[in-house]
Amino acid sequence: MKDYKPITEEIIEKLRAIVGPSYIKTDTDVLAQYQTDYESDPKRFHMPEAAVIPADAEEISAILKLANIYDFPVTIRSGGTSLADGAIPVCGGLVLSMERLNTILELNEDGMYMVVEAGVRTVDLQQRAREAGLLYAGDPSSSESCLIGGNLATNAGGLKAVRYGVTRNQVYAVEMVTPTGEIVELGACLKKCSTGYSLEQLIIGSEGTLGVITKATLKLSPLPPYKFDVLAIYTAPDTALEMVPRLLKAGIEPTSVEYMDNSYVRGCADYCGYTNMPHYEDGIYVIITVESFREEELDTRMETVCQVCEASGAAEVLEADERVWNMRRNCQTSVEHISKVSLTDDIVVPVHNIATTIEHIMEVGKKYPFQVKINAHIGDGNLHIVLCKMNMSDEEWDKNVEAFHQDVYAYTYAVGGRLAGEHGIGNKKLAYMEKFTSAGELNMMKTIKRAMDPNMILNPGKLIEA
């Protein structure tokens, strides 16, 4: 990684002139909030030299042009909810916070699209769509705190991805600022387009390494009026996971199929203060959501779902009430009450290999002195693995985590999977990206990065070692 120039007082004055004195931060106590995102291990924290909070694309353009002239790095910060160290300024320099770009600019009901700035909270644009009788289908578990720009940058998945796809499937167009400071608009509000490269899709999922997303035109869908949620409780992982292909083959088209192992069932119930949750001691929870535009069709689908769950060995099939969904949404937060330091991973495998992958991970986990927990979007093959640091030294923790990852990632690629389903690579998986990505694919990524960011000033230390 290259050496960058420090941010001098001369640069600070120029930044003040761009964003205004109130929106540049240099005080150490204030900068401390930017040294991490959702990372819990202090060894991975990095303090920036300064932070700016721009108001629009024009100010961001001026900041990036300044960074190219003075050769200092810029790290983009969205909602600070990254689980891959994506918002940590690993090279120091400047943090660029997107929080002021927080306006919903347009909602077109007839065209079924919404234009939003990158700093809008995901939950707010979801609510605005619902008020118009429409649905924004992107639904990450952190929707109450994450910002749409971060969702775009990491191609976030979420609870509705089985039916509606991930974030890139919800986007018509983006406005972005290139690493050299040019403001460009990519994509258009069209159902289909064969006019050159699909550049908006290139930017989505690039984790801020190819530009700063400032605005997006999002696809909206009709809001189904009828919905039911089923909680299928299993006492063995293999039976719970065998249910998925049966469900999909039955033609149900579920909106969500979520999995919580028993350690999560107990941990989340305790964290949320819920007593008397069914099968607290031995239950594995699978939550299934099905939506419909016709009430009679919903009844038929609900009956089929219950039959599939019972036929696959469910110990009990119940209605999934709000307590169950609240537990699922608090999986990540509940871990903080078990271990002050934890590590969250998110591999993705073909759906038909998810059962054997979970079995492999749990068997491998028995060899290591930490707790392994799994929750998953099992309908789309995305597994969230959490390792909880128990009573061990930092050196022992690092050594065991590395060995665990080498085993799990090798298995993941052997069955056709990849390192990240929705969290991205960030800085946390940078070395693994280099190891497990094919040389040709990696070279293409690095060529694009060098072409778009010749001075390597934007989000260095993330996604690829350029």
Short mmCIF file of C-alpha atoms in Angstrom, two decimals:
data_model
loop_
_atom_site.label_atom_id
_atom_site.label_comp_id
_atom_site.label_asym_id
_atom_site.label_seq_id
_atom_site.Cartn_x
_atom_site.Cartn_y
_atom_site.Cartn_z
CA MET A 1 0.00 0.00 0.00
CA LYS A 2 1.35 3.42 -0.94
CA ASP A 3 2.49 6.11 1.48
CA TYR A 4 0.30 9.19 1.56
CA LYS A 5 1.04 12.79 2.46
CA PRO A 6 -0.26 14.11 5.80
CA ILE A 7 -3.16 16.53 6.01
CA THR A 8 -1.59 19.88 6.78
CA GLU A 9 -3.10 23.08 8.14
CA GLU A 10 -3.09 24.43 4.60
CA ILE A 11 -5.32 21.53 3.51
CA ILE A 12 -7.59 22.03 6.52
CA GLU A 13 -8.13 25.65 5.52
CA LYS A 14 -9.00 24.63 1.98
CA LEU A 15 -11.45 22.03 3.30
CA ARG A 16 -13.05 24.68 5.52
CA ALA A 17 -13.55 26.83 2.46
CA ILE A 18 -15.32 23.94 0.70
CA VAL A 19 -17.70 22.66 3.41
CA GLY A 20 -17.77 25.53 5.92
CA PRO A 21 -16.09 25.70 9.34
CA SER A 22 -18.86 23.73 11.09
CA TYR A 23 -18.46 20.69 8.88
CA ILE A 24 -14.80 19.87 9.24
CA LYS A 25 -13.70 18.01 12.36
CA THR A 26 -10.13 17.90 13.68
CA ASP A 27 -10.60 17.54 17.45
CA THR A 28 -9.27 14.18 18.66
CA ASP A 29 -12.31 13.45 20.83
CA VAL A 30 -14.62 13.97 17.84
CA LEU A 31 -12.42 12.01 15.45
CA ALA A 32 -12.52 9.02 17.80
CA GLN A 33 -16.05 8.22 16.59
CA TYR A 34 -14.67 7.72 13.07
CA GLN A 35 -11.89 5.27 14.01
CA THR A 36 -14.19 2.26 13.67
CA ASP A 37 -17.55 1.17 12.27
CA TYR A 38 -19.17 -1.99 13.69
CA GLU A 39 -15.74 -3.46 14.36
CA SER A 40 -15.33 -4.50 18.01
CA ASP A 41 -11.61 -5.32 18.06
CA PRO A 42 -9.58 -2.22 19.06
CA LYS A 43 -6.52 -3.58 17.23
CA ARG A 44 -8.30 -2.83 13.95
CA PHE A 45 -9.26 0.77 14.80
CA HIS A 46 -7.56 3.64 12.91
CA MET A 47 -7.82 7.33 13.71
CA PRO A 48 -8.28 9.74 10.78
CA GLU A 49 -6.47 13.06 10.65
CA ALA A 50 -9.68 14.94 9.87
CA ALA A 51 -13.32 14.38 8.89
CA VAL A 52 -15.63 16.38 6.62
CA ILE A 53 -19.41 16.35 6.29
CA PRO A 54 -20.21 17.67 2.80
CA ALA A 55 -23.65 18.86 1.70
CA ASP A 56 -23.75 17.75 -1.95
CA ALA A 57 -21.95 16.27 -4.93
CA GLU A 58 -20.29 19.59 -5.77
CA GLU A 59 -18.57 19.77 -2.38
CA ILE A 60 -17.52 16.11 -2.65
CA SER A 61 -16.09 16.84 -6.09
CA ALA A 62 -13.99 19.69 -4.72
CA ILE A 63 -12.76 17.51 -1.83
CA LEU A 64 -11.64 14.69 -4.13
CA LYS A 65 -9.88 17.11 -6.48
CA LEU A 66 -8.03 18.49 -3.45
CA ALA A 67 -7.07 14.96 -2.35
CA ASN A 68 -5.56 14.25 -5.77
CA ILE A 69 -3.52 17.46 -5.67
CA TYR A 70 -2.20 16.94 -2.14
CA ASP A 71 -2.10 13.13 -2.22
CA PHE A 72 -4.05 12.30 0.93
CA PRO A 73 -6.45 9.32 1.25
CA VAL A 74 -10.24 9.67 1.57
CA THR A 75 -12.41 7.07 3.30
CA ILE A 76 -16.17 7.24 2.71
CA ARG A 77 -18.42 6.73 5.72
CA SER A 78 -22.11 5.96 5.34
CA GLY A 79 -24.06 4.78 8.40
CA GLY A 80 -21.04 3.19 10.09
CA THR A 81 -22.71 -0.24 10.19
CA SER A 82 -20.10 -2.13 8.14
CA LEU A 83 -19.17 -5.55 9.45
CA ALA A 84 -16.14 -5.80 7.15
CA ASP A 85 -14.19 -2.73 8.37
CA GLY A 86 -15.45 -0.92 5.29
CA ALA A 87 -15.65 2.52 6.91
CA ILE A 88 -12.43 2.38 8.93
CA PRO A 89 -9.76 4.83 7.65
CA VAL A 90 -7.01 2.22 7.57
CA CYS A 91 -4.58 4.66 5.91
CA GLY A 92 -5.51 7.64 8.11
CA GLY A 93 -6.19 10.77 6.10
CA LEU A 94 -9.70 12.14 5.67
CA VAL A 95 -13.08 10.62 6.48
CA LEU A 96 -15.90 11.80 4.23
CA SER A 97 -19.23 11.38 6.06
CA MET A 98 -22.41 11.21 3.96
CA GLU A 99 -24.91 12.09 6.70
CA ARG A 100 -25.97 15.49 5.32
CA LEU A 101 -27.10 14.09 1.95
CA ASN A 102 -30.31 12.89 3.57
CA THR A 103 -33.20 14.04 1.36
CA ILE A 104 -35.83 11.96 -0.44
CA LEU A 105 -36.03 14.03 -3.63
CA GLU A 106 -38.90 12.40 -5.50
CA LEU A 107 -41.39 9.56 -5.34
CA ASN A 108 -43.15 8.84 -8.63
CA GLU A 109 -46.14 6.59 -7.98
CA ASP A 110 -47.02 5.99 -11.64
CA GLY A 111 -43.42 5.29 -12.63
CA MET A 112 -42.89 3.35 -9.39
CA TYR A 113 -39.50 4.81 -8.59
CA MET A 114 -37.91 6.98 -5.91
CA VAL A 115 -34.98 9.38 -6.15
CA VAL A 116 -32.96 9.68 -2.94
CA GLU A 117 -29.68 11.12 -1.73
CA ALA A 118 -27.11 8.64 -0.47
CA GLY A 119 -27.44 9.62 3.19
CA VAL A 120 -31.12 8.68 3.55
CA ARG A 121 -31.74 5.98 6.14
CA THR A 122 -33.03 2.79 4.57
CA VAL A 123 -35.93 2.57 7.01
CA ASP A 124 -37.06 6.10 6.07
CA LEU A 125 -37.27 5.42 2.35
CA GLN A 126 -39.00 2.10 3.07
CA GLN A 127 -41.60 3.96 5.13
CA ARG A 128 -42.04 6.65 2.47
CA ALA A 129 -42.70 3.95 -0.14
CA ARG A 130 -45.23 2.20 2.12
CA GLU A 131 -47.11 5.46 2.63
CA ALA A 132 -47.63 5.53 -1.14
CA GLY A 133 -48.78 1.89 -1.19
CA LEU A 134 -45.50 0.74 -2.68
CA LEU A 135 -42.53 -1.36 -1.58
CA TYR A 136 -38.80 -0.69 -1.59
CA ALA A 137 -37.63 -4.30 -1.41
CA GLY A 138 -34.10 -3.76 -0.09
CA ASP A 139 -34.32 -4.79 3.56
CA PRO A 140 -31.01 -5.29 5.43
CA SER A 141 -31.34 -6.14 9.11
CA SER A 142 -29.64 -2.84 10.00
CA SER A 143 -32.24 -0.79 8.08
CA GLU A 144 -32.95 1.49 11.05
CA SER A 145 -29.35 2.74 11.11
CA CYS A 146 -27.76 2.02 7.72
CA LEU A 147 -27.88 4.53 4.86
CA ILE A 148 -28.88 3.72 1.30
CA GLY A 149 -25.48 4.77 -0.08
CA GLY A 150 -23.78 2.10 2.02
CA ASN A 151 -26.36 -0.46 0.85
CA LEU A 152 -25.46 0.41 -2.74
CA ALA A 153 -21.72 0.39 -2.12
CA THR A 154 -21.80 -3.13 -0.63
CA ASN A 155 -24.71 -4.48 -2.70
CA ALA A 156 -26.51 -5.30 0.56
CA GLY A 157 -28.89 -8.24 0.65
CA GLY A 158 -31.32 -8.57 3.51
CA LEU A 159 -34.52 -10.26 4.55
CA LYS A 160 -36.42 -10.05 1.24
CA ALA A 161 -33.64 -11.08 -1.16
CA VAL A 162 -35.11 -14.53 -1.87
CA ARG A 163 -38.03 -13.01 -3.76
CA TYR A 164 -36.83 -9.56 -4.80
CA GLY A 165 -33.07 -9.92 -5.12
CA VAL A 166 -30.30 -7.82 -3.56
CA THR A 167 -29.71 -4.06 -3.71
CA ARG A 168 -28.42 -4.00 -7.29
CA ASN A 169 -31.78 -5.44 -8.38
CA GLN A 170 -33.57 -2.39 -6.91
CA VAL A 171 -31.63 0.32 -8.79
CA TYR A 172 -32.27 2.17 -12.05
CA ALA A 173 -29.54 4.80 -11.87
CA VAL A 174 -26.93 6.45 -9.66
CA GLU A 175 -25.23 9.82 -9.48
CA MET A 176 -21.61 9.55 -8.36
CA VAL A 177 -18.41 11.51 -8.01
CA THR A 178 -15.42 9.77 -9.57
CA PRO A 179 -12.14 9.49 -7.64
CA THR A 180 -10.76 12.38 -9.71
CA GLY A 181 -13.74 14.61 -8.91
CA GLU A 182 -16.02 14.36 -11.94
CA ILE A 183 -19.78 14.26 -11.26
CA VAL A 184 -21.47 11.68 -13.51
CA GLU A 185 -24.90 10.08 -13.87
CA LEU A 186 -25.04 6.39 -14.70
CA GLY A 187 -28.03 4.32 -15.77
CA ALA A 188 -31.59 5.47 -16.48
CA CYS A 189 -35.15 4.77 -15.40
CA LEU A 190 -35.64 2.08 -18.05
CA LYS A 191 -36.89 -1.50 -17.99
CA LYS A 192 -34.14 -2.57 -20.39
CA CYS A 193 -31.09 -1.00 -21.97
CA SER A 194 -28.32 -2.26 -24.27
CA THR A 195 -26.52 1.06 -24.65
CA GLY A 196 -22.91 0.40 -23.75
CA TYR A 197 -21.44 -0.85 -20.49
CA SER A 198 -23.73 -1.19 -17.47
CA LEU A 199 -21.66 1.24 -15.43
CA GLU A 200 -24.20 1.75 -12.64
CA GLN A 201 -23.96 -1.98 -11.92
CA LEU A 202 -20.17 -1.75 -11.84
CA ILE A 203 -20.35 0.96 -9.17
CA ILE A 204 -22.88 -0.94 -7.05
CA GLY A 205 -20.87 -3.32 -4.86
CA SER A 206 -17.54 -1.57 -5.50
CA GLU A 207 -17.35 -0.51 -1.81
CA GLY A 208 -16.48 3.10 -2.54
CA THR A 209 -13.27 2.22 -4.37
CA LEU A 210 -14.49 3.51 -7.75
CA GLY A 211 -16.45 6.58 -6.68
CA VAL A 212 -18.72 8.25 -4.14
CA ILE A 213 -22.40 7.51 -4.73
CA THR A 214 -24.37 10.69 -4.03
CA LYS A 215 -27.84 9.93 -5.40
CA ALA A 216 -29.86 6.92 -6.57
CA THR A 217 -33.03 6.23 -8.52
CA LEU A 218 -34.58 3.19 -6.89
CA LYS A 219 -37.13 0.74 -8.24
CA LEU A 220 -40.35 0.33 -6.29
CA SER A 221 -42.74 -2.62 -6.41
CA PRO A 222 -46.44 -3.04 -5.72
CA LEU A 223 -47.00 -3.70 -2.01
CA PRO A 224 -48.68 -7.09 -1.53
CA PRO A 225 -51.75 -6.65 0.69
CA TYR A 226 -51.65 -10.15 2.15
CA LYS A 227 -48.83 -11.75 4.10
CA PHE A 228 -48.18 -14.50 6.60
CA ASP A 229 -45.12 -15.45 8.65
CA VAL A 230 -44.47 -19.04 9.74
CA LEU A 231 -42.07 -20.15 12.45
CA ALA A 232 -40.92 -23.70 11.82
CA ILE A 233 -38.97 -25.08 14.78
CA TYR A 234 -36.51 -27.91 14.29
CA THR A 235 -34.27 -29.74 16.73
CA ALA A 236 -31.61 -30.80 14.21
CA PRO A 237 -29.85 -28.62 11.61
CA ASP A 238 -30.05 -31.19 8.80
CA THR A 239 -33.85 -31.42 8.91
CA ALA A 240 -34.19 -27.62 9.06
CA LEU A 241 -32.02 -27.17 6.00
CA GLU A 242 -33.54 -30.01 4.00
CA MET A 243 -36.78 -28.03 4.08
CA VAL A 244 -35.45 -25.27 1.78
CA PRO A 245 -35.25 -27.16 -1.53
CA ARG A 246 -38.63 -28.76 -0.80
CA LEU A 247 -40.14 -25.33 -0.26
CA LEU A 248 -38.68 -23.88 -3.44
CA LYS A 249 -39.70 -26.90 -5.52
CA ALA A 250 -43.26 -26.50 -4.26
CA GLY A 251 -43.43 -23.21 -6.18
CA ILE A 252 -44.11 -21.10 -3.10
CA GLU A 253 -41.79 -18.16 -3.97
CA PRO A 254 -41.19 -17.10 -0.36
CA THR A 255 -40.18 -13.54 0.41
CA SER A 256 -37.93 -14.60 3.30
CA VAL A 257 -36.44 -17.83 4.63
CA GLU A 258 -34.37 -17.04 7.73
CA TYR A 259 -32.39 -19.38 9.98
CA MET A 260 -31.27 -19.00 13.59
CA ASP A 261 -29.30 -21.74 15.32
CA ASN A 262 -30.15 -22.56 18.91
CA SER A 263 -27.39 -20.42 20.39
CA TYR A 264 -29.00 -17.44 18.63
CA VAL A 265 -32.49 -18.46 19.75
CA ARG A 266 -31.37 -18.46 23.37
CA GLY A 267 -29.10 -15.41 23.09
CA CYS A 268 -31.64 -13.24 21.25
CA ALA A 269 -34.51 -14.27 23.54
CA ASP A 270 -32.40 -13.31 26.55
CA TYR A 271 -31.27 -10.04 24.94
CA CYS A 272 -34.86 -9.06 24.03
CA GLY A 273 -36.20 -10.12 27.44
CA TYR A 274 -38.58 -12.71 26.00
CA THR A 275 -39.47 -15.55 28.35
CA ASN A 276 -41.18 -18.78 27.41
CA MET A 277 -40.08 -18.77 23.78
CA PRO A 278 -40.97 -22.16 22.26
CA HIS A 279 -38.16 -24.73 22.30
CA TYR A 280 -35.82 -22.26 23.99
CA GLU A 281 -33.43 -25.04 25.01
CA ASP A 282 -33.21 -27.03 21.78
CA GLY A 283 -34.98 -25.18 18.98
CA ILE A 284 -33.58 -24.07 15.63
CA TYR A 285 -35.82 -21.36 14.19
CA VAL A 286 -36.67 -21.09 10.49
CA ILE A 287 -38.83 -18.06 9.68
CA ILE A 288 -40.72 -18.12 6.38
CA THR A 289 -42.61 -15.17 4.90
CA VAL A 290 -44.99 -15.50 1.98
CA GLU A 291 -46.84 -12.58 0.36
CA SER A 292 -49.72 -12.49 -2.10
CA PHE A 293 -52.07 -10.15 -3.92
CA ARG A 294 -55.02 -12.53 -3.47
CA GLU A 295 -56.32 -13.73 -0.11
CA GLU A 296 -57.40 -17.14 -1.37
CA GLU A 297 -53.96 -17.74 -2.88
CA LEU A 298 -52.38 -16.84 0.46
CA ASP A 299 -54.45 -19.49 2.25
CA THR A 300 -53.34 -22.14 -0.23
CA ARG A 301 -49.68 -21.17 0.06
CA MET A 302 -49.83 -21.09 3.85
CA GLU A 303 -51.24 -24.62 3.88
CA THR A 304 -48.49 -25.81 1.54
CA VAL A 305 -45.75 -24.19 3.63
CA CYS A 306 -47.02 -25.85 6.80
CA GLN A 307 -47.20 -29.22 5.04
CA VAL A 308 -43.64 -28.89 3.74
CA CYS A 309 -42.34 -27.95 7.20
CA GLU A 310 -44.11 -30.85 8.89
CA ALA A 311 -43.01 -33.31 6.21
CA SER A 312 -39.38 -32.22 6.65
CA GLY A 313 -39.43 -32.98 10.37
CA ALA A 314 -40.38 -29.73 12.09
CA ALA A 315 -41.03 -30.26 15.79
CA GLU A 316 -43.59 -27.46 15.76
CA VAL A 317 -45.05 -25.04 13.19
CA LEU A 318 -46.40 -21.75 14.53
CA GLU A 319 -47.21 -18.23 13.45
CA ALA A 320 -44.10 -16.07 13.61
CA ASP A 321 -45.11 -13.08 15.71
CA GLU A 322 -43.24 -9.79 16.08
CA ARG A 323 -41.13 -11.23 18.90
CA VAL A 324 -39.59 -13.72 16.50
CA TRP A 325 -38.76 -11.04 13.92
CA ASN A 326 -37.36 -8.78 16.61
CA MET A 327 -35.06 -11.61 17.70
CA ARG A 328 -33.91 -12.10 14.11
CA ARG A 329 -33.18 -8.39 13.66
CA ASN A 330 -31.18 -8.32 16.89
CA CYS A 331 -28.92 -11.28 16.14
CA GLN A 332 -25.85 -9.07 15.70
CA THR A 333 -26.54 -6.83 18.69
CA SER A 334 -27.19 -9.79 21.00
CA VAL A 335 -23.63 -11.02 20.45
CA GLU A 336 -22.24 -7.94 22.20
CA HIS A 337 -23.70 -9.24 25.48
CA ILE A 338 -21.82 -12.52 25.13
CA SER A 339 -18.41 -11.28 24.08
CA LYS A 340 -16.88 -7.81 23.91
CA VAL A 341 -14.85 -8.93 20.91
CA SER A 342 -16.46 -10.95 18.14
CA LEU A 343 -15.99 -11.47 14.43
CA THR A 344 -18.84 -11.60 11.94
CA ASP A 345 -18.40 -13.34 8.60
CA ASP A 346 -20.78 -13.74 5.68
CA ILE A 347 -20.01 -16.35 3.11
CA VAL A 348 -22.39 -17.28 0.30
CA VAL A 349 -22.80 -20.68 -1.33
CA PRO A 350 -25.19 -22.18 -3.89
CA VAL A 351 -28.52 -22.77 -2.15
CA HIS A 352 -28.37 -26.52 -2.72
CA ASN A 353 -25.06 -26.65 -0.81
CA ILE A 354 -26.13 -24.66 2.22
CA ALA A 355 -26.95 -27.70 4.40
CA THR A 356 -23.58 -29.38 3.94
CA THR A 357 -21.81 -26.03 4.39
CA ILE A 358 -23.44 -25.35 7.76
CA GLU A 359 -22.69 -28.90 8.87
CA HIS A 360 -19.06 -28.45 7.84
CA ILE A 361 -18.72 -25.13 9.65
CA MET A 362 -20.17 -26.46 12.89
CA GLU A 363 -17.93 -29.55 12.74
CA VAL A 364 -14.84 -27.40 12.07
CA GLY A 365 -15.85 -25.06 14.89
CA LYS A 366 -15.52 -27.88 17.43
CA LYS A 367 -11.73 -27.76 16.98
CA TYR A 368 -11.42 -24.15 18.17
CA PRO A 369 -11.62 -22.46 21.58
CA PHE A 370 -14.36 -19.99 20.66
CA GLN A 371 -18.10 -20.14 20.25
CA VAL A 372 -19.39 -20.43 16.67
CA LYS A 373 -22.86 -19.10 15.97
CA ILE A 374 -24.81 -19.13 12.70
CA ASN A 375 -27.78 -17.17 11.42
CA ALA A 376 -28.52 -17.17 7.74
CA HIS A 377 -30.64 -16.15 4.80
CA ILE A 378 -30.95 -19.80 3.84
CA GLY A 379 -33.26 -19.08 0.92
CA ASP A 380 -30.41 -17.39 -0.95
CA GLY A 381 -27.38 -19.24 0.43
CA ASN A 382 -25.99 -16.42 2.57
CA LEU A 383 -24.53 -17.51 5.93
CA HIS A 384 -23.58 -15.21 8.80
CA ILE A 385 -20.96 -16.87 10.98
CA VAL A 386 -20.08 -15.22 14.27
CA LEU A 387 -17.03 -16.15 16.32
CA CYS A 388 -17.08 -15.02 19.95
CA LYS A 389 -13.78 -14.43 21.70
CA MET A 390 -13.95 -16.17 25.04
CA ASN A 391 -11.09 -16.57 27.55
CA MET A 392 -8.00 -16.35 25.35
CA SER A 393 -5.15 -14.00 24.61
CA ASP A 394 -5.12 -11.75 21.54
CA GLU A 395 -2.40 -13.90 20.00
CA GLU A 396 -4.36 -17.11 20.55
CA TRP A 397 -7.52 -15.48 19.16
CA ASP A 398 -5.78 -14.25 16.00
CA LYS A 399 -4.09 -17.61 15.38
CA ASN A 400 -7.29 -19.61 15.77
CA VAL A 401 -9.42 -17.22 13.72
CA GLU A 402 -6.91 -17.40 10.86
CA ALA A 403 -6.90 -21.21 10.90
CA PHE A 404 -10.71 -21.34 11.05
CA HIS A 405 -11.01 -18.96 8.09
CA GLN A 406 -8.54 -20.85 5.95
CA ASP A 407 -10.58 -24.03 6.41
CA VAL A 408 -14.02 -22.46 5.94
CA TYR A 409 -13.08 -20.29 2.95
CA ALA A 410 -11.37 -23.18 1.16
CA TYR A 411 -14.50 -25.28 1.62
CA THR A 412 -16.71 -22.39 0.50
CA TYR A 413 -14.86 -22.00 -2.80
CA ALA A 414 -14.74 -25.78 -3.29
CA VAL A 415 -18.57 -25.88 -3.36
CA GLY A 416 -18.88 -22.85 -5.65
CA GLY A 417 -19.24 -20.11 -3.05
CA ARG A 418 -17.61 -16.75 -2.41
CA LEU A 419 -16.19 -14.71 0.49
CA ALA A 420 -19.11 -12.33 0.96
CA GLY A 421 -22.82 -12.46 0.24
CA GLU A 422 -23.77 -8.94 1.33
CA HIS A 423 -21.29 -7.42 3.80
CA GLY A 424 -18.53 -6.90 1.25
CA ILE A 425 -14.78 -7.41 1.55
CA GLY A 426 -13.77 -4.13 3.21
CA ASN A 427 -10.39 -4.28 4.89
CA LYS A 428 -11.17 -7.33 6.99
CA LYS A 429 -11.08 -9.80 4.09
CA LEU A 430 -8.52 -8.03 1.91
CA ALA A 431 -5.86 -10.74 2.19
CA TYR A 432 -8.39 -13.50 1.59
CA MET A 433 -9.65 -11.71 -1.52
CA GLU A 434 -6.11 -11.85 -2.90
CA LYS A 435 -5.76 -15.53 -2.05
CA PHE A 436 -9.09 -16.97 -3.16
CA THR A 437 -9.99 -14.82 -6.18
CA SER A 438 -8.79 -16.10 -9.54
CA ALA A 439 -5.85 -14.20 -11.02
CA GLY A 440 -7.74 -13.13 -14.14
CA GLU A 441 -10.71 -11.78 -12.20
CA LEU A 442 -8.47 -9.97 -9.71
CA ASN A 443 -6.39 -8.40 -12.48
CA MET A 444 -9.51 -7.04 -14.17
CA MET A 445 -10.61 -5.41 -10.90
CA LYS A 446 -7.18 -3.86 -10.34
CA THR A 447 -7.04 -2.56 -13.91
CA ILE A 448 -10.41 -0.83 -13.48
CA LYS A 449 -9.35 0.64 -10.12
CA ARG A 450 -6.08 2.03 -11.50
CA ALA A 451 -7.85 3.52 -14.52
CA MET A 452 -10.51 5.29 -12.45
CA ASP A 453 -8.36 6.24 -9.45
CA PRO A 454 -4.81 6.81 -10.77
CA ASN A 455 -3.58 8.31 -7.50
CA MET A 456 -5.28 5.65 -5.36
CA ILE A 457 -6.80 8.22 -3.03
CA LEU A 458 -10.31 6.76 -2.61
CA ASN A 459 -11.00 4.10 0.05
CA PRO A 460 -7.48 2.61 -0.02
CA GLY A 461 -7.07 -0.68 1.80
CA LYS A 462 -10.55 -1.87 0.87
CA LEU A 463 -11.73 -4.66 -1.44
CA ILE A 464 -8.49 -5.11 -3.46
CA GLU A 465 -4.81 -4.40 -2.98
CA ALA A 466 -4.39 -2.06 -5.95
#
